[in-house]
Each structure stands twice: as structure tokens, then as C-alpha cells.
Tab-separated table of C-alpha atoms (C1' of nucleotides) in Angstrom:
chain	number	residue	atom	x	y	z
A	1	UNK	CA	3.058	26.529	7.813
A	2	UNK	CA	1.985	23.542	5.968
A	3	UNK	CA	-0.862	22.508	8.196
A	4	UNK	CA	-2.655	20.407	5.700
A	5	UNK	CA	-2.068	16.766	6.740
A	6	UNK	CA	-0.641	14.568	4.255
A	7	UNK	CA	-2.627	11.242	3.529
A	8	UNK	CA	-0.282	8.214	4.556
A	9	UNK	CA	-1.510	6.739	1.073
A	10	UNK	CA	0.133	9.734	-0.683
A	11	UNK	CA	3.552	8.868	0.896
A	12	UNK	CA	3.410	5.438	-0.350
A	13	UNK	CA	2.770	6.426	-3.724
A	14	UNK	CA	5.747	8.886	-3.655
A	15	UNK	CA	8.211	5.977	-4.414
A	16	UNK	CA	5.953	4.662	-7.281
A	17	UNK	CA	6.140	8.227	-8.693
A	18	UNK	CA	9.811	8.177	-8.525
A	19	UNK	CA	10.337	5.032	-9.963
A	20	UNK	CA	8.600	5.977	-12.906
A	21	UNK	CA	10.244	9.221	-13.442
A	22	UNK	CA	13.579	7.652	-13.384
A	23	UNK	CA	12.342	4.931	-16.261
A	24	UNK	CA	10.839	8.072	-18.205
A	25	UNK	CA	14.456	9.782	-17.764
A	26	UNK	CA	16.160	6.649	-18.904
A	27	UNK	CA	14.027	6.652	-22.037
A	28	UNK	CA	15.419	10.216	-22.894
A	29	UNK	CA	12.332	12.064	-22.305
A	30	UNK	CA	12.663	15.688	-20.666
A	31	UNK	CA	8.826	16.704	-20.042
A	32	UNK	CA	6.291	14.855	-18.784
A	33	UNK	CA	2.705	15.223	-17.524
A	34	UNK	CA	0.216	14.095	-14.662
A	35	UNK	CA	-1.540	12.251	-17.270
A	36	UNK	CA	1.581	10.097	-18.584
A	37	UNK	CA	2.895	9.373	-14.576
A	38	UNK	CA	-0.855	8.502	-13.920
A	39	UNK	CA	-1.148	5.931	-16.722
A	40	UNK	CA	2.374	4.228	-16.006
A	41	UNK	CA	1.517	3.967	-11.962
A	42	UNK	CA	-2.053	3.188	-12.564
A	43	UNK	CA	-3.660	6.257	-11.130
A	44	UNK	CA	-5.605	8.810	-12.572
A	45	UNK	CA	-4.176	12.201	-13.269
A	46	UNK	CA	-5.870	14.042	-10.594
A	47	UNK	CA	-4.393	11.931	-8.187
A	48	UNK	CA	-1.008	12.576	-9.246
A	49	UNK	CA	-1.442	16.157	-9.376
A	50	UNK	CA	-2.919	16.006	-5.805
A	51	UNK	CA	-0.184	14.108	-4.244
A	52	UNK	CA	2.444	15.933	-5.789
A	53	UNK	CA	0.725	19.309	-4.697
A	54	UNK	CA	1.066	18.561	-0.806
A	55	UNK	CA	4.899	19.091	-1.326
A	56	UNK	CA	4.775	22.192	-3.772
A	57	UNK	CA	4.546	23.412	-7.236
A	58	UNK	CA	6.860	21.185	-9.182
A	59	UNK	CA	4.978	21.659	-12.665
A	60	UNK	CA	4.201	24.256	-15.108
A	61	UNK	CA	0.744	24.874	-16.318
A	62	UNK	CA	0.152	23.955	-19.795
A	63	UNK	CA	3.579	22.119	-20.172
A	64	UNK	CA	3.657	19.481	-17.368
A	65	UNK	CA	6.602	18.293	-15.157
A	66	UNK	CA	10.235	18.734	-16.160
A	67	UNK	CA	11.750	15.245	-15.589
A	68	UNK	CA	14.992	16.229	-14.069
A	69	UNK	CA	13.368	18.613	-11.669
A	70	UNK	CA	10.622	16.262	-10.683
A	71	UNK	CA	12.894	13.527	-9.794
A	72	UNK	CA	15.068	15.779	-7.962
A	73	UNK	CA	12.433	17.028	-6.032
A	74	UNK	CA	10.850	13.576	-5.391
A	75	UNK	CA	14.202	12.265	-4.212
A	76	UNK	CA	14.399	15.262	-1.873
A	77	UNK	CA	11.010	14.693	-0.258
A	78	UNK	CA	11.731	10.954	-0.112
A	79	UNK	CA	15.118	11.515	1.588
A	80	UNK	CA	16.755	9.872	-0.897
A	81	UNK	CA	19.042	12.844	-1.913
A	82	UNK	CA	21.866	11.675	0.519
A	83	UNK	CA	23.290	8.169	1.252
A	84	UNK	CA	22.021	6.086	4.384
A	85	UNK	CA	24.228	3.990	6.303
A	86	UNK	CA	22.293	0.365	6.952
A	87	UNK	CA	23.085	-2.554	9.397
A	88	UNK	CA	21.519	-5.767	8.438
A	89	UNK	CA	20.810	-7.970	11.499
A	90	UNK	CA	20.427	-11.647	10.544
A	91	UNK	CA	22.751	-13.173	7.887
A	92	UNK	CA	20.543	-16.245	6.959
A	93	UNK	CA	18.885	-16.723	4.038
A	94	UNK	CA	16.630	-13.831	4.057
A	95	UNK	CA	19.395	-11.391	5.348
A	96	UNK	CA	21.714	-12.558	2.652
A	97	UNK	CA	18.954	-12.064	-0.130
A	98	UNK	CA	18.637	-8.445	1.417
A	99	UNK	CA	22.569	-7.991	1.230
A	100	UNK	CA	22.426	-8.938	-2.127
A	101	UNK	CA	19.547	-6.771	-3.505
A	102	UNK	CA	21.053	-4.437	-5.847
A	103	UNK	CA	17.999	-1.859	-5.147
A	104	UNK	CA	19.553	-0.835	-2.064
A	105	UNK	CA	22.596	0.279	-3.462
A	106	UNK	CA	20.681	2.137	-6.344
A	107	UNK	CA	18.887	4.130	-3.928
A	108	UNK	CA	21.774	5.056	-2.072
A	109	UNK	CA	21.486	2.586	0.881
A	110	UNK	CA	24.922	1.388	1.824
A	111	UNK	CA	25.206	-1.671	3.804
A	112	UNK	CA	28.086	-1.176	6.314
A	113	UNK	CA	27.572	-3.972	8.779
A	114	UNK	CA	26.102	-7.211	9.269
A	115	UNK	CA	25.455	-8.812	12.558
A	116	UNK	CA	24.129	-12.440	13.698
A	117	UNK	CA	23.350	-13.780	17.248
A	118	UNK	CA	24.682	-17.285	16.387
A	119	UNK	CA	28.072	-17.554	17.466
A	120	UNK	CA	29.001	-19.868	15.068
A	121	UNK	CA	28.550	-17.294	12.455
A	122	UNK	CA	30.312	-14.256	14.085
A	123	UNK	CA	33.603	-13.568	12.417
A	124	UNK	CA	32.662	-15.438	9.122
A	125	UNK	CA	33.060	-13.295	5.970
A	126	UNK	CA	30.079	-12.011	4.309
A	127	UNK	CA	30.796	-10.150	0.874
A	128	UNK	CA	33.253	-7.475	2.175
A	129	UNK	CA	31.797	-7.570	5.502
A	130	UNK	CA	32.481	-9.547	8.602
A	131	UNK	CA	29.830	-10.699	10.409
A	132	UNK	CA	29.715	-9.189	14.043
A	133	UNK	CA	27.895	-10.370	17.231
A	134	UNK	CA	24.764	-8.621	17.746
A	135	UNK	CA	25.169	-8.701	21.653
A	136	UNK	CA	27.763	-5.926	20.668
A	137	UNK	CA	25.501	-3.728	18.671
A	138	UNK	CA	25.271	-0.850	20.918
A	139	UNK	CA	28.732	-0.745	21.642
A	140	UNK	CA	29.548	-0.749	17.748
A	141	UNK	CA	26.974	1.582	16.905
A	142	UNK	CA	28.676	4.196	18.991
A	143	UNK	CA	31.458	4.254	16.423
A	144	UNK	CA	30.328	2.900	13.343
A	145	UNK	CA	27.565	5.242	12.250
A	146	UNK	CA	24.118	3.533	11.488
A	147	UNK	CA	21.063	5.169	10.481
A	148	UNK	CA	18.755	2.123	9.582
A	149	UNK	CA	18.714	-1.392	10.861
A	150	UNK	CA	17.152	-4.172	8.758
A	151	UNK	CA	15.716	-7.039	10.691
A	152	UNK	CA	16.112	-10.444	9.196
A	153	UNK	CA	15.842	-12.851	11.994
A	154	UNK	CA	13.534	-15.495	12.563
A	155	UNK	CA	10.414	-14.539	14.488
A	156	UNK	CA	12.018	-16.112	17.902
A	157	UNK	CA	14.505	-13.246	18.131
A	158	UNK	CA	12.801	-10.410	16.340
A	159	UNK	CA	11.242	-8.766	19.373
A	160	UNK	CA	14.515	-8.802	21.097
A	161	UNK	CA	16.322	-7.595	18.261
A	162	UNK	CA	13.901	-4.630	17.532
A	163	UNK	CA	14.029	-3.613	21.251
A	164	UNK	CA	17.657	-3.265	21.258
A	165	UNK	CA	17.492	-1.107	18.046
A	166	UNK	CA	14.976	1.049	19.201
A	167	UNK	CA	17.139	1.721	22.133
A	168	UNK	CA	20.057	2.575	20.037
A	169	UNK	CA	19.251	5.840	18.697
A	170	UNK	CA	18.577	4.282	15.089
A	171	UNK	CA	16.744	6.431	12.893
A	172	UNK	CA	14.604	3.754	11.114
A	173	UNK	CA	13.908	0.088	11.309
A	174	UNK	CA	13.052	-2.147	8.368
A	175	UNK	CA	11.317	-5.249	9.888
A	176	UNK	CA	11.555	-8.313	7.397
A	177	UNK	CA	10.724	-10.811	10.324
A	178	UNK	CA	7.167	-12.566	10.252
A	179	UNK	CA	5.563	-10.534	12.772
A	180	UNK	CA	3.844	-7.084	13.027
A	181	UNK	CA	5.588	-4.365	15.242
A	182	UNK	CA	3.730	-1.453	16.410
A	183	UNK	CA	5.109	2.147	16.831
A	184	UNK	CA	7.665	2.460	19.503
A	185	UNK	CA	8.518	5.835	21.087
A	186	UNK	CA	9.690	8.263	18.911
A	187	UNK	CA	10.879	5.730	16.461
A	188	UNK	CA	8.835	4.943	13.346
A	189	UNK	CA	8.611	1.533	12.829
A	190	UNK	CA	7.008	-0.284	9.684
A	191	UNK	CA	6.807	-3.419	8.202
A	192	UNK	CA	7.947	-3.399	4.997
A	193	UNK	CA	7.167	-4.989	1.764
A	194	UNK	CA	10.105	-6.453	-0.037
A	195	UNK	CA	8.386	-6.975	-3.289
A	196	UNK	CA	7.517	-3.386	-3.855
A	197	UNK	CA	11.127	-1.958	-3.968
A	198	UNK	CA	10.839	-0.690	-0.509
A	199	UNK	CA	8.160	1.667	-0.839
A	200	UNK	CA	7.412	3.108	2.605
A	201	UNK	CA	10.997	2.505	3.829
A	202	UNK	CA	11.359	6.269	2.657
A	203	UNK	CA	8.606	7.248	4.470
A	204	UNK	CA	10.055	6.927	8.076
A	205	UNK	CA	13.351	7.873	6.755
A	206	UNK	CA	11.748	11.068	5.801
A	207	UNK	CA	11.631	14.193	7.788
A	208	UNK	CA	9.662	13.954	11.157
A	209	UNK	CA	7.602	16.968	9.758
A	210	UNK	CA	6.042	14.980	7.177
B	1	UNK	CA	-27.636	-12.220	-1.457
B	2	UNK	CA	-24.529	-10.786	0.181
B	3	UNK	CA	-24.774	-7.603	-1.710
B	4	UNK	CA	-22.638	-5.456	0.665
B	5	UNK	CA	-19.288	-5.096	-0.732
B	6	UNK	CA	-16.516	-6.141	1.669
B	7	UNK	CA	-13.928	-3.443	2.065
B	8	UNK	CA	-10.239	-4.368	1.036
B	9	UNK	CA	-9.054	-3.333	4.571
B	10	UNK	CA	-11.379	-5.901	5.985
B	11	UNK	CA	-9.988	-8.636	4.119
B	12	UNK	CA	-6.372	-8.071	5.030
B	13	UNK	CA	-7.378	-7.553	8.982
B	14	UNK	CA	-9.005	-10.894	9.009
B	15	UNK	CA	-5.583	-12.690	9.174
B	16	UNK	CA	-4.455	-10.675	11.732
B	17	UNK	CA	-7.670	-11.823	13.925
B	18	UNK	CA	-6.767	-15.440	13.143
B	19	UNK	CA	-3.053	-15.106	14.236
B	20	UNK	CA	-4.409	-13.615	17.519
B	21	UNK	CA	-7.220	-16.149	18.086
B	22	UNK	CA	-4.767	-18.721	17.440
B	23	UNK	CA	-2.596	-17.377	20.121
B	24	UNK	CA	-5.492	-16.977	22.563
B	25	UNK	CA	-6.542	-20.647	22.038
B	26	UNK	CA	-2.925	-21.442	23.010
B	27	UNK	CA	-3.153	-19.677	26.014
B	28	UNK	CA	-5.987	-22.065	26.956
B	29	UNK	CA	-8.966	-19.236	26.733
B	30	UNK	CA	-12.201	-20.551	25.450
B	31	UNK	CA	-14.184	-17.431	24.920
B	32	UNK	CA	-12.913	-13.890	24.038
B	33	UNK	CA	-14.655	-10.557	22.876
B	34	UNK	CA	-14.509	-8.022	20.366
B	35	UNK	CA	-12.673	-5.738	22.996
B	36	UNK	CA	-9.996	-8.003	23.797
B	37	UNK	CA	-9.426	-8.988	20.072
B	38	UNK	CA	-9.393	-5.377	19.079
B	39	UNK	CA	-6.941	-4.437	21.885
B	40	UNK	CA	-4.318	-7.346	20.977
B	41	UNK	CA	-4.732	-6.517	17.270
B	42	UNK	CA	-4.590	-2.631	17.862
B	43	UNK	CA	-7.807	-1.841	16.707
B	44	UNK	CA	-11.229	-0.807	18.634
B	45	UNK	CA	-13.999	-3.249	19.243
B	46	UNK	CA	-16.266	-1.693	16.828
B	47	UNK	CA	-14.163	-2.147	13.896
B	48	UNK	CA	-13.610	-5.971	14.906
B	49	UNK	CA	-17.264	-6.656	15.095
B	50	UNK	CA	-18.021	-4.760	11.866
B	51	UNK	CA	-15.243	-6.497	10.004
B	52	UNK	CA	-16.623	-10.094	11.411
B	53	UNK	CA	-20.361	-9.129	10.824
B	54	UNK	CA	-19.730	-8.958	6.985
B	55	UNK	CA	-19.059	-12.844	6.957
B	56	UNK	CA	-21.977	-13.935	9.326
B	57	UNK	CA	-22.778	-13.745	12.997
B	58	UNK	CA	-19.878	-15.503	15.128
B	59	UNK	CA	-20.520	-14.306	18.341
B	60	UNK	CA	-23.084	-14.575	21.246
B	61	UNK	CA	-24.872	-11.445	22.450
B	62	UNK	CA	-23.801	-10.815	26.066
B	63	UNK	CA	-21.414	-13.542	25.717
B	64	UNK	CA	-18.605	-12.669	23.119
B	65	UNK	CA	-16.964	-15.045	20.797
B	66	UNK	CA	-16.214	-19.068	21.280
B	67	UNK	CA	-12.608	-19.371	20.450
B	68	UNK	CA	-12.774	-22.337	18.717
B	69	UNK	CA	-15.678	-21.442	16.623
B	70	UNK	CA	-14.232	-18.196	15.685
B	71	UNK	CA	-10.984	-19.585	14.518
B	72	UNK	CA	-12.823	-22.165	12.304
B	73	UNK	CA	-14.936	-19.656	10.761
B	74	UNK	CA	-11.777	-17.353	9.966
B	75	UNK	CA	-10.127	-20.101	8.604
B	76	UNK	CA	-13.075	-21.212	6.275
B	77	UNK	CA	-13.163	-17.808	5.259
B	78	UNK	CA	-9.536	-17.185	4.336
B	79	UNK	CA	-9.329	-20.446	2.533
B	80	UNK	CA	-7.030	-21.804	5.070
B	81	UNK	CA	-9.050	-24.915	5.796
B	82	UNK	CA	-7.320	-27.144	3.373
B	83	UNK	CA	-4.086	-27.502	2.209
B	84	UNK	CA	-2.635	-25.388	-0.808
B	85	UNK	CA	-0.040	-26.680	-3.124
B	86	UNK	CA	2.721	-24.627	-3.537
B	87	UNK	CA	5.660	-24.250	-6.232
B	88	UNK	CA	8.504	-21.611	-5.537
B	89	UNK	CA	10.284	-20.069	-8.727
B	90	UNK	CA	13.648	-19.025	-8.180
B	91	UNK	CA	15.924	-21.090	-5.617
B	92	UNK	CA	18.332	-18.132	-4.861
B	93	UNK	CA	18.880	-16.694	-1.302
B	94	UNK	CA	15.091	-15.255	-1.434
B	95	UNK	CA	13.968	-18.459	-2.877
B	96	UNK	CA	15.497	-20.550	-0.150
B	97	UNK	CA	14.434	-18.349	2.825
B	98	UNK	CA	10.877	-18.944	1.684
B	99	UNK	CA	11.095	-22.266	1.436
B	100	UNK	CA	12.580	-22.649	4.855
B	101	UNK	CA	10.039	-20.437	6.058
B	102	UNK	CA	7.804	-22.294	8.825
B	103	UNK	CA	4.949	-20.362	8.420
B	104	UNK	CA	3.897	-21.744	5.287
B	105	UNK	CA	3.646	-25.426	6.685
B	106	UNK	CA	1.821	-24.129	9.656
B	107	UNK	CA	-0.654	-22.409	7.413
B	108	UNK	CA	-1.036	-25.845	5.336
B	109	UNK	CA	0.814	-24.438	2.322
B	110	UNK	CA	2.815	-27.500	0.972
B	111	UNK	CA	5.709	-26.634	-0.964
B	112	UNK	CA	5.729	-29.243	-3.828
B	113	UNK	CA	7.847	-28.180	-6.249
B	114	UNK	CA	11.015	-25.726	-6.965
B	115	UNK	CA	11.959	-24.243	-10.124
B	116	UNK	CA	14.778	-22.178	-11.427
B	117	UNK	CA	15.995	-20.918	-14.689
B	118	UNK	CA	19.542	-21.048	-14.105
B	119	UNK	CA	20.544	-24.343	-15.924
B	120	UNK	CA	23.408	-24.905	-13.269
B	121	UNK	CA	20.893	-25.240	-10.635
B	122	UNK	CA	18.278	-27.463	-12.465
B	123	UNK	CA	18.864	-31.350	-10.987
B	124	UNK	CA	20.271	-30.031	-7.665
B	125	UNK	CA	18.581	-31.287	-4.587
B	126	UNK	CA	16.942	-28.691	-2.359
B	127	UNK	CA	15.665	-29.864	0.695
B	128	UNK	CA	13.401	-32.852	-0.205
B	129	UNK	CA	12.778	-31.450	-3.680
B	130	UNK	CA	14.787	-31.622	-6.986
B	131	UNK	CA	15.023	-28.423	-8.601
B	132	UNK	CA	13.184	-28.178	-12.152
B	133	UNK	CA	13.796	-26.384	-15.174
B	134	UNK	CA	11.286	-23.593	-15.105
B	135	UNK	CA	10.852	-23.807	-18.998
B	136	UNK	CA	9.090	-27.180	-18.216
B	137	UNK	CA	6.710	-25.252	-15.879
B	138	UNK	CA	3.468	-25.612	-18.087
B	139	UNK	CA	4.309	-29.431	-18.861
B	140	UNK	CA	5.064	-30.238	-15.063
B	141	UNK	CA	2.089	-28.200	-13.758
B	142	UNK	CA	-0.275	-30.326	-15.777
B	143	UNK	CA	0.764	-33.517	-13.714
B	144	UNK	CA	2.120	-31.969	-10.504
B	145	UNK	CA	-1.231	-30.163	-9.350
B	146	UNK	CA	-0.091	-26.674	-8.333
B	147	UNK	CA	-2.281	-24.268	-7.176
B	148	UNK	CA	-0.014	-21.423	-5.784
B	149	UNK	CA	3.407	-20.079	-7.549
B	150	UNK	CA	5.780	-18.116	-5.313
B	151	UNK	CA	7.866	-15.829	-7.637
B	152	UNK	CA	11.317	-15.452	-5.906
B	153	UNK	CA	13.203	-14.341	-9.029
B	154	UNK	CA	15.265	-11.259	-9.947
B	155	UNK	CA	13.612	-8.217	-11.091
B	156	UNK	CA	14.842	-8.933	-14.912
B	157	UNK	CA	13.120	-12.347	-14.936
B	158	UNK	CA	10.061	-11.537	-12.995
B	159	UNK	CA	7.757	-10.501	-15.735
B	160	UNK	CA	8.534	-13.581	-18.009
B	161	UNK	CA	7.641	-15.677	-15.156
B	162	UNK	CA	4.406	-14.063	-13.997
B	163	UNK	CA	3.405	-14.275	-17.593
B	164	UNK	CA	4.180	-17.501	-17.682
B	165	UNK	CA	2.603	-18.389	-14.500
B	166	UNK	CA	-0.660	-16.838	-15.140
B	167	UNK	CA	-1.275	-18.825	-18.134
B	168	UNK	CA	-0.735	-22.026	-16.589
B	169	UNK	CA	-3.912	-22.084	-14.815
B	170	UNK	CA	-2.513	-21.324	-11.504
B	171	UNK	CA	-4.807	-19.961	-8.954
B	172	UNK	CA	-2.730	-17.260	-7.325
B	173	UNK	CA	0.700	-15.777	-7.594
B	174	UNK	CA	2.633	-14.393	-4.729
B	175	UNK	CA	5.124	-12.077	-6.190
B	176	UNK	CA	8.237	-11.413	-4.207
B	177	UNK	CA	10.210	-9.879	-7.053
B	178	UNK	CA	10.896	-5.962	-6.496
B	179	UNK	CA	8.351	-4.876	-8.802
B	180	UNK	CA	4.678	-4.135	-8.882
B	181	UNK	CA	2.315	-6.367	-10.796
B	182	UNK	CA	-1.045	-5.635	-12.173
B	183	UNK	CA	-3.930	-7.434	-12.177
B	184	UNK	CA	-4.029	-9.916	-14.893
B	185	UNK	CA	-6.981	-11.367	-16.732
B	186	UNK	CA	-9.256	-13.369	-14.363
B	187	UNK	CA	-6.226	-14.155	-11.911
B	188	UNK	CA	-5.821	-11.929	-8.739
B	189	UNK	CA	-2.323	-10.947	-8.285
B	190	UNK	CA	-1.247	-8.981	-5.456
B	191	UNK	CA	2.152	-7.860	-3.986
B	192	UNK	CA	2.944	-9.657	-1.167
B	193	UNK	CA	4.867	-8.400	2.140
B	194	UNK	CA	6.835	-11.059	3.880
B	195	UNK	CA	7.064	-9.448	7.052
B	196	UNK	CA	3.306	-9.762	7.897
B	197	UNK	CA	2.923	-13.268	7.858
B	198	UNK	CA	1.568	-13.406	4.643
B	199	UNK	CA	-1.505	-11.501	5.261
B	200	UNK	CA	-3.439	-10.826	1.720
B	201	UNK	CA	-2.351	-14.072	0.383
B	202	UNK	CA	-5.209	-15.594	1.612
B	203	UNK	CA	-7.333	-12.752	-0.058
B	204	UNK	CA	-6.670	-13.911	-3.380
B	205	UNK	CA	-7.023	-17.395	-2.420
B	206	UNK	CA	-10.335	-17.050	-1.144
B	207	UNK	CA	-13.436	-17.980	-2.752
B	208	UNK	CA	-14.123	-15.557	-6.166
B	209	UNK	CA	-17.450	-14.423	-4.142
B	210	UNK	CA	-15.228	-12.189	-1.536
C	1	DT	C1'	-32.973	-9.750	36.630
C	2	DA	C1'	-28.894	-6.960	35.910
C	3	DG	C1'	-24.855	-6.654	33.311
C	4	DA	C1'	-22.214	-7.770	29.394
C	5	DT	C1'	-21.687	-7.542	24.401
C	6	DT	C1'	-23.211	-8.453	20.086
C	7	DG	C1'	-24.718	-7.036	15.240
C	8	DT	C1'	-26.211	-3.253	12.844
C	9	DT	C1'	-27.488	1.491	11.653
C	10	DA	C1'	-26.114	6.526	11.732
C	11	DA	C1'	-22.694	10.121	11.964
C	12	DT	C1'	-18.114	11.311	11.355
C	13	DC	C1'	-14.006	11.220	9.011
C	14	DG	C1'	-10.612	11.082	5.286
C	15	DA	C1'	-9.359	9.985	0.644
C	16	DT	C1'	-10.469	9.638	-4.115
C	17	DT	C1'	-12.538	11.913	-8.102
C	18	DA	C1'	-14.510	15.662	-10.406
C	19	DA	C1'	-14.466	20.119	-11.979
C	20	DC	C1'	-12.532	24.433	-13.198
C	21	DA	C1'	-10.031	29.010	-13.173
C	22	DA	C1'	-5.123	30.006	-13.915
C	23	DT	C1'	-1.687	30.261	-17.004
C	24	DC	C1'	2.069	28.509	-19.879
D	1	DT	C1'	-4.063	33.283	-29.745
D	2	DA	C1'	-5.641	28.397	-28.942
D	3	DG	C1'	-4.864	24.231	-26.879
D	4	DA	C1'	-2.726	22.055	-22.907
D	5	DT	C1'	-1.992	21.189	-18.429
D	6	DT	C1'	-1.241	22.493	-14.020
D	7	DG	C1'	-2.792	23.571	-8.938
D	8	DT	C1'	-6.921	23.948	-5.935
D	9	DT	C1'	-11.525	23.698	-4.506
D	10	DA	C1'	-15.646	21.124	-4.428
D	11	DA	C1'	-18.605	16.913	-4.796
D	12	DT	C1'	-18.395	12.013	-4.150
D	13	DC	C1'	-17.215	7.911	-2.585
D	14	DG	C1'	-15.616	4.735	1.102
D	15	DA	C1'	-14.192	3.410	5.547
D	16	DT	C1'	-14.123	4.231	10.585
D	17	DT	C1'	-16.082	5.475	14.519
D	18	DA	C1'	-20.162	6.467	17.701
D	19	DA	C1'	-24.321	4.707	19.458
D	20	DC	C1'	-27.880	1.670	20.538
D	21	DA	C1'	-31.399	-1.584	20.287
D	22	DA	C1'	-31.457	-6.755	20.812
D	23	DT	C1'	-30.375	-10.640	23.752
D	24	DC	C1'	-27.481	-13.778	26.270
DNA sequence: TAGATTGTTAATCGATTAACAATC
DNA sequence: TAGATTGTTAATCGATTAACAATC
């Protein structure tokens, strides 16, 4: 049905809209407009309306957008209306920073497992989790359900880790290792920007239809 | 003279070209072509030639590109032909991960100072550096020359830190805090993606002419 | 020379901006 | 009703791809 291709750029802007709409909600405002939204995101109102229109009609002519309603719809589009189970691979400084990052929990990403290849780290406690041996990843992933793998290992081990993840039936990979990853098989793989509150993450979590 | 506007997308691709040309050099190859380059970066050869042509004529018709020469030119364009002095602000897990990241040194980014706002951390040793109080940043920046500030603080303190940095005559800011920063004054400020080996960094280090 | 590959101009494609009828 | 703001179509802008003369 929806035969119009949605621009990649539109997808990446959706999470900005969500972030702002949540702020607007916190401020106690019930209705907003494409003009206000655009101002706060740094785009013009045409762009905002166009982007949203790709996914449906969320506004009321002459009135604007109901904050609650738009928030809900954006979350649904972005696949953030249900929790996701996340495994972090690599428990060095970067992995630790990501595990401590509050934005994940706030968005419904539950870190359910931590892995490392360094045998000296395996078995240690990391917050509430026990670090597991990455060599056992596939086996563990069969029992512990994991939707997303976050790669926070050095460049050297990144390819090996990513290959293992893609063959483990995981839904998405967030690669924070310093290398470019190309799309693999059916799995969408995207390099992620820590600094933009994980915009884009949501992209490859979204339904394959998008 | 160079009146043609260079696309933003071209700029971000330059560091990919450099990364690949360096690999090709390591492999011992002396000459390469837009076809090979494109293949390894994941673009077609037209794009590669077009991108490079914005900055000059680096190839020889019928022959291709001399690896050494192209490397040198790319480095010059990206501003990587001279060392940059970097200060890291925030010495938590993320800051530590960045300080340990070998890619910086490899590219000529020297971390010359580390700052924190947490008084309990100030004075402690971090590698070869003593953590300094961020409140003294401006004063310290007057004597210790700093080109680039890397922001690795939590969201709460990010704006304050960035404001301070922009008013300190720094050349560039790399923001790894989870928020979007808009351009400020003359300073170019860009959100940076850890996972792509700091593509883009080089962008706002490059001469203002670009 | 013939084959290869560049640099550059032209054609296509996609995304943004402008404009406006629909409608609250 | 009059003013406001949406959803959508048309116009513009910019970036990618195709094509090819120049030339090693």
C-alpha cells in the first residue's frame, strides 16, 4: 500500500521529533504545531509536516498536534513502544560507559547481558550482571532472549564479534567500534552515533516495511 | 577562485578515502585507481573522482593515482598534516575510553590535558596527565595551547561545558555528550560519531575556506 | 599506437522548500 | 465566521550517476 519510499533522512529525524515532543510534554503543553516543533528541532515547518505525513495523519487542521497522541505515534513508528533486550559486548571503558548510560533505560532498552573475550574479565560482576564469555554467545543467546547487540570492543576484534552476532539471529547491531560495517545479509547494521542519543538505532529496530 | 560549493557529503567521505589509501599503502601498492578506491569504500568510481576533483587534480589520466601523493593531499585537505592539541573534558568511563583510543594518536591528535568538574577527581592522575578543575579551563587554556576540546560529560553539564569552550577561543569541539549541539558563533560545532573513526572531526578542523 | 583512466560536463535522481486547498 | 494550521502537490535545489573528451 504505502508505496512511497520514505527518505533515510526522514527516518533519522523522527527521533529528534520524539525527543522534543517529550520535552514539550514535560513542560505541560497539550497541543503543539509543526512550526513550534520545527523551531525546536532546527527545521522549517514544511519539513516537519512532510516527514510526519509519510506515516499517517497525526494532526488536526487548524489546531496542530496533540502532544500525547504524537508522542505515542512516534514511539510506535520507532519501535519504542515495547522493551528491547540488549547485550553489550566488550566491558572496557566504552562498554562501561554505554552500560551506565541512562538514555537506554529511559527508552526501554534493557541491558540483560554483558560479554567479554578477555578470560580474566569473564565471571566478574558488572553492576547487576556477571560478565560472560563471548565464546559462549550463541549458546547463551538460545536461552536468554537478546534483541540487540551493542559492540564496544577494540577495532581488532570487531569484525569477529559482528560476524558472530549476525549469525545468531539477532535483530540489530549497534556498532561503536571504530570501523565501518557494511550491511550483512538480512540484518541491518548501522554505525551509531553516541552523541545523538542513539538516533538511528531506532531505524533498524523499526519494522522491515519501513 | 574555487567558487563551486563542496557538498557536505563529499567532505565526510574524504576520511574514508584516506583510511583506505593508508591501507593500500600498507599493502605495498604504489598506484591505485578510482575504481579500486570506490570498490573498497563502497562507492562507484564516478563519485570518487568527483569528490577528489573538488580539491584539485591528484591523478594521472590513463594511470590512476599515486598512493603516496594522494595520501599526502588528503591529509593536507583534512588538516591532518600537522599535530593538534586536544583537551578531554570529563574523565568518566566515556572520557577514559576516548583517552585510551589509539586512533587519536595515530592521526596526530595529542591529548595534552584532562578536565573534570568533580572536585574529588581533580588532582588525580590519569595516565600521564593530572586531572584539572574544569572551572580553571579558561585560565589554563591561556598558557597551555589547546586546539580541540572533546566533551565527554553527562547530558546535564554538557551545555555549560560547551558554552565555556566556545568562549575560550578553541578551534573545534567534539561533542560526545548525548545531546545535539547547534552551531555557535563562528565556531563550527558538530556531533561526532565514535564509530566512524572520527570522520567529520576533520571537517571542522579544515581551513575555513572549505 | 591501443587500452586505460582521469577530470568534467550533462542527465538523472532524490530531498527540501514553497504554495495552497482542505478544514478545524 | 475568520484565523490558523494541516496534508499534499508542485517547484526548486542539491547530490549522484552517466557519459565522454582529454591524455597518459
